[in-house]
Short mmCIF file of C-alpha atoms and ligand atoms in Angstrom, two decimals:
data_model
loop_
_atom_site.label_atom_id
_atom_site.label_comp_id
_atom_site.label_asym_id
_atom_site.label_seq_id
_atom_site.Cartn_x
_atom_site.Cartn_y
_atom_site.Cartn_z
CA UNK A 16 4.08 20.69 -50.27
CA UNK A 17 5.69 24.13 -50.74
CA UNK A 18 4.16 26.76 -53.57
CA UNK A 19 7.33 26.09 -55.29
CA UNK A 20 7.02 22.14 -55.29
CA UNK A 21 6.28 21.45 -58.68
CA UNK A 22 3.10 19.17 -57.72
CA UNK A 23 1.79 22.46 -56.51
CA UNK A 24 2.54 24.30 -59.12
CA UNK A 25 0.68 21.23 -61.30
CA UNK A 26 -2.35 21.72 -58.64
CA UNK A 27 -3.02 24.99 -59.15
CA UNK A 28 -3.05 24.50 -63.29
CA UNK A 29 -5.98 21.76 -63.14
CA UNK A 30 -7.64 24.01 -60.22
CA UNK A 31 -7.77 26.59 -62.93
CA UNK A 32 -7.91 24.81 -65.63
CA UNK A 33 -11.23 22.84 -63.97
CA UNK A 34 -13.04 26.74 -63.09
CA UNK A 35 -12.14 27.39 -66.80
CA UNK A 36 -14.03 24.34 -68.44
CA UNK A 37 -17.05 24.80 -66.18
CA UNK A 38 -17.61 28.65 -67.07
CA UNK A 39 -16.82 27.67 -70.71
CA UNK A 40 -19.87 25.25 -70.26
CA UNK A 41 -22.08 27.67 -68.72
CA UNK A 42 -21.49 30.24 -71.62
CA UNK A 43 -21.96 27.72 -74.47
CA UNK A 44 -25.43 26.47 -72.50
CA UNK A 45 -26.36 29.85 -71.85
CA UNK A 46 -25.58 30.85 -75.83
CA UNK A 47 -27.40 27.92 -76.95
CA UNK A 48 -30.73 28.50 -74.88
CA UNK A 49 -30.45 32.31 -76.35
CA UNK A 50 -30.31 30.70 -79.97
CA UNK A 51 -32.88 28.52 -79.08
CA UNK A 52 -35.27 31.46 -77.86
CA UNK A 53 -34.17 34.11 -80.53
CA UNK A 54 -37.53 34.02 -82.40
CA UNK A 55 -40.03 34.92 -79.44
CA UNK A 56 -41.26 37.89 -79.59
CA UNK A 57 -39.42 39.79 -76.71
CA UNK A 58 -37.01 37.08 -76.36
CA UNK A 59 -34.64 38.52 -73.59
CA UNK A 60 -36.93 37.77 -70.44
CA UNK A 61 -37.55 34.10 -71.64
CA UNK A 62 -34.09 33.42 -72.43
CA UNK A 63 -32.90 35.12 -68.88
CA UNK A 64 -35.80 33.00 -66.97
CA UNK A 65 -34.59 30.10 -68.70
CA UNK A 66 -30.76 30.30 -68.22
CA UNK A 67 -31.72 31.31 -64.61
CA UNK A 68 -33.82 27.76 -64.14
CA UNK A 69 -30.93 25.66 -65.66
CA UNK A 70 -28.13 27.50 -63.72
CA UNK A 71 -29.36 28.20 -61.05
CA UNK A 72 -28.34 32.21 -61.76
CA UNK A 73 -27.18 34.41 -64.87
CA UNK A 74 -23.10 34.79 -64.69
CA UNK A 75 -21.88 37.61 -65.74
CA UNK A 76 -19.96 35.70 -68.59
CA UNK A 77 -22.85 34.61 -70.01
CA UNK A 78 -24.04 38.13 -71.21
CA UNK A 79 -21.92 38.71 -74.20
CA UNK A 80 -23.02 35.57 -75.90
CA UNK A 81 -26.53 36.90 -75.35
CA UNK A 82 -25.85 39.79 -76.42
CA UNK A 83 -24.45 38.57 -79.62
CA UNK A 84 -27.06 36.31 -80.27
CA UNK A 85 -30.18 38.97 -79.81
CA UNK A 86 -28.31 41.63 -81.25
CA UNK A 87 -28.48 43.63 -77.86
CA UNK A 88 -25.86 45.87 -76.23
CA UNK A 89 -24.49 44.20 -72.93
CA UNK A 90 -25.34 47.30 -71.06
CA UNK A 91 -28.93 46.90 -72.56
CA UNK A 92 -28.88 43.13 -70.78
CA UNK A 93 -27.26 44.06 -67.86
CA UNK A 94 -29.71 46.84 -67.40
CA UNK A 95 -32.75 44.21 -67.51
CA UNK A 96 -30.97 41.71 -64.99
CA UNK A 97 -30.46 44.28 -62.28
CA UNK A 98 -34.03 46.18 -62.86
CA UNK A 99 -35.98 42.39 -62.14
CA UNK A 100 -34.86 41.26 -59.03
CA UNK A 101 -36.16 37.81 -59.19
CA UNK A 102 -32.55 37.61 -61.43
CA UNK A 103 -29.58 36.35 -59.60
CA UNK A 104 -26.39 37.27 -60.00
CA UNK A 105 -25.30 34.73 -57.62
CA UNK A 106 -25.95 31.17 -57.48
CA UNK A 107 -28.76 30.26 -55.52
CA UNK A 108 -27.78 28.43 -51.99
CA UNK A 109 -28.52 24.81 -50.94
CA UNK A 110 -31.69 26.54 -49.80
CA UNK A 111 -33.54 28.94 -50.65
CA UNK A 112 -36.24 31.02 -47.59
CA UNK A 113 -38.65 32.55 -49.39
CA UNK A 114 -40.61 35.10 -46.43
CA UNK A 115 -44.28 36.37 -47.41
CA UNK A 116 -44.42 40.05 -47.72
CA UNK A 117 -48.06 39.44 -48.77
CA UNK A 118 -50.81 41.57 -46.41
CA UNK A 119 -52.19 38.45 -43.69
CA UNK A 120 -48.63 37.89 -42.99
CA UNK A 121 -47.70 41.88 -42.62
CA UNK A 122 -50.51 41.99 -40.53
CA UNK A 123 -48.53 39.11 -38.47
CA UNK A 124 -45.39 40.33 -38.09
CA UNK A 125 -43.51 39.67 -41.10
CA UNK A 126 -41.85 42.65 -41.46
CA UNK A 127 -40.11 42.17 -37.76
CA UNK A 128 -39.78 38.58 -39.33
CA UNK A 129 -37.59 39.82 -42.08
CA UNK A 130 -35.63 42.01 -40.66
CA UNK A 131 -34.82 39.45 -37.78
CA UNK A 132 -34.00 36.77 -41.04
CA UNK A 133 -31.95 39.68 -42.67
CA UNK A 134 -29.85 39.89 -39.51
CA UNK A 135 -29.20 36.49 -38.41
CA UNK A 136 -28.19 35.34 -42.18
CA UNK A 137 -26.14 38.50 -42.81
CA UNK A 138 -27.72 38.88 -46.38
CA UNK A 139 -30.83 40.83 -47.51
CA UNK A 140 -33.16 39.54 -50.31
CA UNK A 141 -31.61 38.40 -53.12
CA UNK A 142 -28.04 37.28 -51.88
CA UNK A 143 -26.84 34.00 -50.18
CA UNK A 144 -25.13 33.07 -47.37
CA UNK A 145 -21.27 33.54 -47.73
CA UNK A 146 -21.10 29.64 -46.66
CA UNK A 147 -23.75 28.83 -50.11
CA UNK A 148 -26.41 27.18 -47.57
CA UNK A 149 -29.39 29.79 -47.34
CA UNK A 150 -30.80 32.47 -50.33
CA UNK A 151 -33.06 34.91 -49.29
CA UNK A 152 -36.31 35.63 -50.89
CA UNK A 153 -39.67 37.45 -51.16
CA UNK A 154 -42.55 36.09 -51.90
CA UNK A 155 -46.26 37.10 -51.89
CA UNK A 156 -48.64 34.85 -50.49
CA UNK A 157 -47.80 31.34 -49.86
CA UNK A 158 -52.04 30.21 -50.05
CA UNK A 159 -50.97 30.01 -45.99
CA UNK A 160 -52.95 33.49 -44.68
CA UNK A 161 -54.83 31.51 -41.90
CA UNK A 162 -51.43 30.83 -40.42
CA UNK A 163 -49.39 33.86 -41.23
CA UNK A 164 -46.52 34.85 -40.77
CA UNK A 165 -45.57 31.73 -43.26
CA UNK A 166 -41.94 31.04 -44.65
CA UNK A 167 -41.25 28.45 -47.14
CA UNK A 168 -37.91 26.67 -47.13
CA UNK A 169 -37.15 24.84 -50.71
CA UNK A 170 -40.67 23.43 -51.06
CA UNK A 171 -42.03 23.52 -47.41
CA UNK A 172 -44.25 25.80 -46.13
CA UNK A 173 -43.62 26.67 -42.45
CA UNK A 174 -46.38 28.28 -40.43
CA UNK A 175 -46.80 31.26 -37.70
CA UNK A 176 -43.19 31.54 -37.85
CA UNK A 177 -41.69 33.40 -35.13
CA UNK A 178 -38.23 34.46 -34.99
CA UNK A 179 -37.27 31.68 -32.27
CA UNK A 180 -38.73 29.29 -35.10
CA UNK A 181 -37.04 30.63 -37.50
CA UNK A 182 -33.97 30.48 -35.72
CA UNK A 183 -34.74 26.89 -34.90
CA UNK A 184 -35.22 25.89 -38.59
CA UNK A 185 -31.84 27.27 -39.93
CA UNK A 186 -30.27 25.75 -37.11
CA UNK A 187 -31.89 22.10 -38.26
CA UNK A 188 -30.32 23.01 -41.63
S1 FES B 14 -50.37 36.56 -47.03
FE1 FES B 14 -48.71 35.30 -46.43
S2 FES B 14 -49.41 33.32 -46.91
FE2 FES B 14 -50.95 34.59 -47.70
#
């Protein structure tokens, strides 16, 4: 099929079309959880914490319907999203590595930990993988200490990780 062929052309519409419907969703979930939330006292955080658990991140089109509903600027949001950085801009990967920054595991080696993570996925805290399989994220203290350095991958806690191991877990996927 050639970018002229009309079945192409038709292709490209729905492909659009299909992106358009699902970030229309998003904004009108997004708006109604702000609506929902409006009344709590300091309602921003909740309503960002909650849009954040349903999708997974806060789009960028979401803010002005936030804004609107909480009577906030957009820089104001914006401002909030970037100063916590437990907020994603970016969806979340297939997985997400959370690496204890906490003081047993520093005491371990998690900083060499990290930084070996941080090189092998390309990403530092906070972003994902370009291919959407790994996030990267802090955490402090995993209730693991007696077997620090300790990772946890989605829900499993990993223990004395080493950066072999850690190698060897991303490679099992
Ligand atoms: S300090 Fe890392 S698990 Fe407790």
């Amino acid at each position: 099929m050639t970018p002229d062929d009309p079945r192409h052309v038709n292709a490209q519409r729905i492909e659009t079309h299909e992106i358009h419907v699902i970030t229309d969703d998003r904004i009108s979930r997004a708006t109604e959880i702000a609506i929902g939330l409006v009344d709590k006292p300091g309602a921003l955080l909740p309503v960002l914490h909650a849009i954040q658990d349903e999708l997974s991140y806060i789009p960028a089109e979401v803010v002005p319907g936030i804004a609107k509903v909480l009577n906030l600027s957009r820089a104001e949001i914006h401002g909030v999203i970037s100063f916590y950085h437990l907020f994603r801009t970016q969806p979340a990967g297939e997985k997400t590595i959370f690496i204890c920054r906490a003081e047993s595991c520093q005491a371990m080696g998690s900083r060499e930990l990290e930084a070996h993570a941080k090189a092998s996925l390309g990403i530092d805290f906070h972003e994902t993988t370009a291919d959407g399989a790994f996030s990267l994220e802090p955490v402090y203290c995993l209730g693991n200490c007696a077997c620090s350095p300790a990772i946890m991958i989605n829900e499993r806690v990993h223990s004395r990780v080493t950066p072999d191991y850690f190698d060897e877990l991303i490679r099992a996927g």
